[in-house]
CSV table of C-alpha atoms in Angstrom, one decimal:
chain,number,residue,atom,x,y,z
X,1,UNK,CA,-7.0,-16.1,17.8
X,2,UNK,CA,-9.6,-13.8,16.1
X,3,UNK,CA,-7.4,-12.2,13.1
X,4,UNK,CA,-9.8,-9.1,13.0
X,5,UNK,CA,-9.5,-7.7,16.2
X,6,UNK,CA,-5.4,-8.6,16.3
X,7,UNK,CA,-5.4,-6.7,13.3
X,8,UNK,CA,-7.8,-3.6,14.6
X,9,UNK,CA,-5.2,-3.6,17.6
X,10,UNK,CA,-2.1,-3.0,15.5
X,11,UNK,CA,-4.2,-0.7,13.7
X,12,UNK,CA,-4.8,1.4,16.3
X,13,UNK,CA,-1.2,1.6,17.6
X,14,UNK,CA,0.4,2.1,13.9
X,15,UNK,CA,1.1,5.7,14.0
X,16,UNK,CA,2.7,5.3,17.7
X,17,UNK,CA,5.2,2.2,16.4
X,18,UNK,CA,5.9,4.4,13.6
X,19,UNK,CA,6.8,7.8,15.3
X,20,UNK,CA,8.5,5.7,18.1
X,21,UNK,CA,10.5,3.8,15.9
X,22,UNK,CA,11.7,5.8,13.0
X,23,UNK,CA,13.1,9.3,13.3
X,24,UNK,CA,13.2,12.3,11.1
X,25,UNK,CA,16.0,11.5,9.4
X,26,UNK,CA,15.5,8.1,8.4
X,27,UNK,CA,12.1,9.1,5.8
X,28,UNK,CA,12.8,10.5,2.4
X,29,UNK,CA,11.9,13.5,1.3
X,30,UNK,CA,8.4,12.5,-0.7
X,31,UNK,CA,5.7,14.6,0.9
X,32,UNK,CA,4.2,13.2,3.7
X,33,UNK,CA,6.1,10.4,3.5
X,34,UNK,CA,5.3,9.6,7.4
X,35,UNK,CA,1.8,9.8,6.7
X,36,UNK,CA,1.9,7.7,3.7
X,37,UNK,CA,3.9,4.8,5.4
X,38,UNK,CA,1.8,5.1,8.6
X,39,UNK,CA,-1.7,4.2,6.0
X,40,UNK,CA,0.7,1.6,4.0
X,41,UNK,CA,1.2,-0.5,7.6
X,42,UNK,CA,-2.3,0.0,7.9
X,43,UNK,CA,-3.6,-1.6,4.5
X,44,UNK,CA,-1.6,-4.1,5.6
X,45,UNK,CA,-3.9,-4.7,8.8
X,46,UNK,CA,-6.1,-4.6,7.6
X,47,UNK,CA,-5.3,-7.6,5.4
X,48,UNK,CA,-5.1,-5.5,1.6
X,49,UNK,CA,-1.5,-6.6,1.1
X,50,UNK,CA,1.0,-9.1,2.7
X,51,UNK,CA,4.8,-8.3,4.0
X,52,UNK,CA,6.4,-8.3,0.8
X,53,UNK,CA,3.8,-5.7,-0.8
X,54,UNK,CA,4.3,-3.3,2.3
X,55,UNK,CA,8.1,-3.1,2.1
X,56,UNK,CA,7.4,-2.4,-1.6
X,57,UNK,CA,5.4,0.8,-1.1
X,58,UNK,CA,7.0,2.0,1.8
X,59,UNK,CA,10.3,1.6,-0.3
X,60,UNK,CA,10.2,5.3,-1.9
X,61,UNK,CA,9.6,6.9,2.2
X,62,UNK,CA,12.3,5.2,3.7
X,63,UNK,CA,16.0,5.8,2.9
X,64,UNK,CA,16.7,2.3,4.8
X,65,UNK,CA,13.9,-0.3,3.9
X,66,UNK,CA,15.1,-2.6,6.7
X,67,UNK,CA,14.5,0.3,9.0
X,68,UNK,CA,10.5,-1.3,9.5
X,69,UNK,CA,11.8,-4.3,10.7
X,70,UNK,CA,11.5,-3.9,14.3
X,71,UNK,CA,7.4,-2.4,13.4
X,72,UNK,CA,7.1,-5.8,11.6
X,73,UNK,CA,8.6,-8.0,14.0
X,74,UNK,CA,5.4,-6.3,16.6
X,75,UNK,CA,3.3,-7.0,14.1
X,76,UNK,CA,4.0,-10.6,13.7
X,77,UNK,CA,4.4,-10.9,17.1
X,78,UNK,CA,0.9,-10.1,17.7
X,79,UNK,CA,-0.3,-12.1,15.0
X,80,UNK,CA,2.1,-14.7,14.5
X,81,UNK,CA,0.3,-16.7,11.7
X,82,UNK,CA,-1.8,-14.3,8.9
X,83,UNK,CA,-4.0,-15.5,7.0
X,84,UNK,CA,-3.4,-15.3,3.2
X,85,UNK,CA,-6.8,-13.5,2.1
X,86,UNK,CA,-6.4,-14.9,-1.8
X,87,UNK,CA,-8.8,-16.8,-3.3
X,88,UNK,CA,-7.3,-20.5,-2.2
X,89,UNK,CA,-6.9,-19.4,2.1
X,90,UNK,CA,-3.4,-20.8,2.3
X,91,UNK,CA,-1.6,-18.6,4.7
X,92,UNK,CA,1.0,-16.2,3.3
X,93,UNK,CA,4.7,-16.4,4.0
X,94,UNK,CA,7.3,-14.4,2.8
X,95,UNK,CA,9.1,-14.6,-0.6
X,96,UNK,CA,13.1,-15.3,-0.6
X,97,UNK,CA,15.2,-14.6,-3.0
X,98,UNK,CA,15.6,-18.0,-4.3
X,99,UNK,CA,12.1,-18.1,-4.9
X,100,UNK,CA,11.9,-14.8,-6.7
X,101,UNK,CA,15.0,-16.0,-8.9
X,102,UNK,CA,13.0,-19.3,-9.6
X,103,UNK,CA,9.8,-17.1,-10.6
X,104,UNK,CA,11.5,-15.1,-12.6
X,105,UNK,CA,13.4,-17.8,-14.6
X,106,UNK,CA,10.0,-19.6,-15.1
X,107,UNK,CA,8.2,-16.3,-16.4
X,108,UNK,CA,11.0,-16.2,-18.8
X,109,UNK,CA,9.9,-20.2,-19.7
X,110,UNK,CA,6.3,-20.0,-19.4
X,111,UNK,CA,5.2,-16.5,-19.8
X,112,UNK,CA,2.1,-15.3,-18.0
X,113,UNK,CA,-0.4,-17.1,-19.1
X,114,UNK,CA,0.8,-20.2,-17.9
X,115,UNK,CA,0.4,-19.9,-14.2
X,116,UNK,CA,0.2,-23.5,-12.9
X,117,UNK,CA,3.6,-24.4,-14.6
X,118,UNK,CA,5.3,-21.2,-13.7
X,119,UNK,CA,4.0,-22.3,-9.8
X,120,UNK,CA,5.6,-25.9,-10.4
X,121,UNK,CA,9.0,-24.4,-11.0
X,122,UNK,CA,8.9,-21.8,-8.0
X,123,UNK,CA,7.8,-24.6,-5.6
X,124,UNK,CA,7.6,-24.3,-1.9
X,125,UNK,CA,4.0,-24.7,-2.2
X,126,UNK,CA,3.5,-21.7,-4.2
X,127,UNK,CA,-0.1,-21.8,-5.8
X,128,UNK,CA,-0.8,-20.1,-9.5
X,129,UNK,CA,-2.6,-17.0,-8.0
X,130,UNK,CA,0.4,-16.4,-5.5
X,131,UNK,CA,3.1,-16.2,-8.3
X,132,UNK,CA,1.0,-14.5,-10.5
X,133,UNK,CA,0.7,-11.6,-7.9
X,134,UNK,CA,4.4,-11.6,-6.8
X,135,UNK,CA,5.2,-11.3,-10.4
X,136,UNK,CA,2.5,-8.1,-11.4
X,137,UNK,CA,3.2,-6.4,-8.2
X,138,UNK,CA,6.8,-7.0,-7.4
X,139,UNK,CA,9.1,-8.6,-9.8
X,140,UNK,CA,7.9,-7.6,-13.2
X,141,UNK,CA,10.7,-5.2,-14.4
X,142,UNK,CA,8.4,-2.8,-15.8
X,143,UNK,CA,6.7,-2.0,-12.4
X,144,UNK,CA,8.3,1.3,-11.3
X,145,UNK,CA,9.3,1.7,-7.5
X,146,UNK,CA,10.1,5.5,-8.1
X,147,UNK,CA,7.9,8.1,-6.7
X,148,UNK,CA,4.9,9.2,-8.7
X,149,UNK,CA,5.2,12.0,-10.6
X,150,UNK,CA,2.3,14.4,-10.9
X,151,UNK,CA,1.6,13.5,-14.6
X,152,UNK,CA,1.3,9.9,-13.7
X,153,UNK,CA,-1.6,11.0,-10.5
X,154,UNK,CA,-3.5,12.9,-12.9
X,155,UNK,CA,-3.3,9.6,-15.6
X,156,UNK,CA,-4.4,7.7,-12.7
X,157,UNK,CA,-7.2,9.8,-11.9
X,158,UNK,CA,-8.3,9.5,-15.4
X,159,UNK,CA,-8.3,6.1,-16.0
X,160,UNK,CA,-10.0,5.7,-12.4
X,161,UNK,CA,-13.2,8.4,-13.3
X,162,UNK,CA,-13.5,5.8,-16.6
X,163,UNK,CA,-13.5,2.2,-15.0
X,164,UNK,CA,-14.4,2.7,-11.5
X,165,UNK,CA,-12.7,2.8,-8.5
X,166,UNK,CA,-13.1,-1.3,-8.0
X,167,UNK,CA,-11.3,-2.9,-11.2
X,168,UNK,CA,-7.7,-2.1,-10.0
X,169,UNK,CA,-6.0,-4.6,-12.6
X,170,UNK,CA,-7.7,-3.0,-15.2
X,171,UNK,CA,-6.5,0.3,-13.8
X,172,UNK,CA,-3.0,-1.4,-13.6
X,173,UNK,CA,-3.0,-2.2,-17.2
X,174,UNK,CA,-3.9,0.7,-18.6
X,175,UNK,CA,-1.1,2.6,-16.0
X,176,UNK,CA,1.2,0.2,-17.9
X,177,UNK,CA,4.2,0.6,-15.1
X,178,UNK,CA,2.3,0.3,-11.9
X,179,UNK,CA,0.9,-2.9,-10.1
X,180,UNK,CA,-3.3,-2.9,-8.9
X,181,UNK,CA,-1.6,-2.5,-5.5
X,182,UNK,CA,0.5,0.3,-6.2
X,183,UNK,CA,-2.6,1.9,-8.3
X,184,UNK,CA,-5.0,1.5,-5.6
X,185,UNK,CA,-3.4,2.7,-2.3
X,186,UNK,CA,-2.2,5.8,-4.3
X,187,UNK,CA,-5.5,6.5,-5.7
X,188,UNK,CA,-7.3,6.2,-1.9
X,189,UNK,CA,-4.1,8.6,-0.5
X,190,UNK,CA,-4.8,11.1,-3.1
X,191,UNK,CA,-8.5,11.1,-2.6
X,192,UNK,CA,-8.5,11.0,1.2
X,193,UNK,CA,-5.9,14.0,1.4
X,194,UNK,CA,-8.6,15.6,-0.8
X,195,UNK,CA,-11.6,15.0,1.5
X,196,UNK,CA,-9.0,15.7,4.0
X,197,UNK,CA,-8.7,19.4,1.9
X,198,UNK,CA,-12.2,19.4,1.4
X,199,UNK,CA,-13.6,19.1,5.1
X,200,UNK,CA,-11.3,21.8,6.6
X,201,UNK,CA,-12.6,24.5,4.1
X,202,UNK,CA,-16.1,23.4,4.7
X,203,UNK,CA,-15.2,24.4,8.6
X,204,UNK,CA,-13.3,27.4,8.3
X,205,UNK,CA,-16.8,28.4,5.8
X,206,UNK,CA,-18.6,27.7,8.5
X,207,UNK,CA,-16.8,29.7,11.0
X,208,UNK,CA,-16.5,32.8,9.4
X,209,UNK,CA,-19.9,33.7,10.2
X,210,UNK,CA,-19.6,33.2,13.5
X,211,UNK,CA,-16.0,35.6,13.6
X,212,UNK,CA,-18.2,38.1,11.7
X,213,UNK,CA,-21.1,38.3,14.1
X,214,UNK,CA,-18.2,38.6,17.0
X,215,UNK,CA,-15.9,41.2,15.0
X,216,UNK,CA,-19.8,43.5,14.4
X,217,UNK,CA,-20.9,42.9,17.9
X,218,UNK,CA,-17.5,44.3,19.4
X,219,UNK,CA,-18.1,47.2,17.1
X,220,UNK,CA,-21.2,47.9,18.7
């Protein structure tokens, strides 16, 4: 199968799984919390985070997280085997909770610095670099799932206009209770509702010419 246009496919439909799917009721009440899940799925297809990192972030726009199941079962069913875009190719597979347990209990024997015997404990075939990102995205206790808060935009914002827009772990750090993940899909939300913002004054600039020249000429 070619992964990249199964991916562009379920792309394309996201926004039409989503509104046919979920209903009014079943999103929170964080602003545009449809359109934030709806460019969640779609990092996602785009291969920027796996399964478990979607239901994370979509966690604070749904009042029922297992309400995207039946939008990821069509998703898997068009692609049934996703590739693991990490550095070591294996393809990615959701975490359970015994494995989560299992990482957590060999953080607590290891620390994080000691990937490959933190990796022997989970087991399952998990590699270094998978439990080291289930751990700083997900299952570290000081990652907050709550909403942002407008202080902790404008930090990110910050940190961003000082280390660049590409060196989202640094970012991460320096956040101190959100993952790179979290850190990087806010900080592209926040910039492309700006652009958004920025795009539709530029036209209604550019149109008031053009309703000043009609409002003169109907004078005349």
């Amino acid at each position: 199968m070619n992964y990249d246009m199964g991916f562009s496919r379920i792309s394309d439909t996201v926004a039409d799984l989503v509104s046919n799917t979920l209903k009014p009721e079943d999103y929170t009440d964080e602003p545009s919390a449809k359109e934030n899940l709806e460019t969640v799925f779609k990092q996602y297809s785009s291969h920027i985070i796996d399964i478990d990192q979607l239901k994370e972030l979509c966690r604070p726009y749904l009042k029922d997280v297992s309400r995207l199941d039946p939008i990821i079962h069509v998703i898997m069913l068009a692609v049934p085997q996703m590739e693991n875009h990490t550095t070591n190719r294996r393809k990615s597979k959701p975490w359970t909770p015994e494995e989560d347990q299992r990482l957590s209990e060999a953080v607590a024997i290891h620390g994080t610095n000691q990937w490959g015997n933190v990796a022997s404990i989970v087991g399952n075939d998990r590699t270094r670099s998978q439990c080291s990102q289930r751990w700083n995205r997900v299952i570290d206790p000081r990652i907050s799932k709550a909403n942002w808060t407008q202080e902790e935009e404008e930090k990110l914002l910050r940190i961003v206009a000082q280390v660049g827009d590409r060196q989202w772990t640094r970012v991460a750090a320096e956040m101190g209770n959100r993952c790179d993940v979290q850190c990087r899909f806010k900080y592209r939300f926040i910039m492309s509702k700006r652009n958004k913002a920025e795009n539709e004054m530029r036209m209604a600039q550019a149109a008031m010419p053009q309703q000043t020249n009609l409002n003169l000429d109907q004078m005349n």
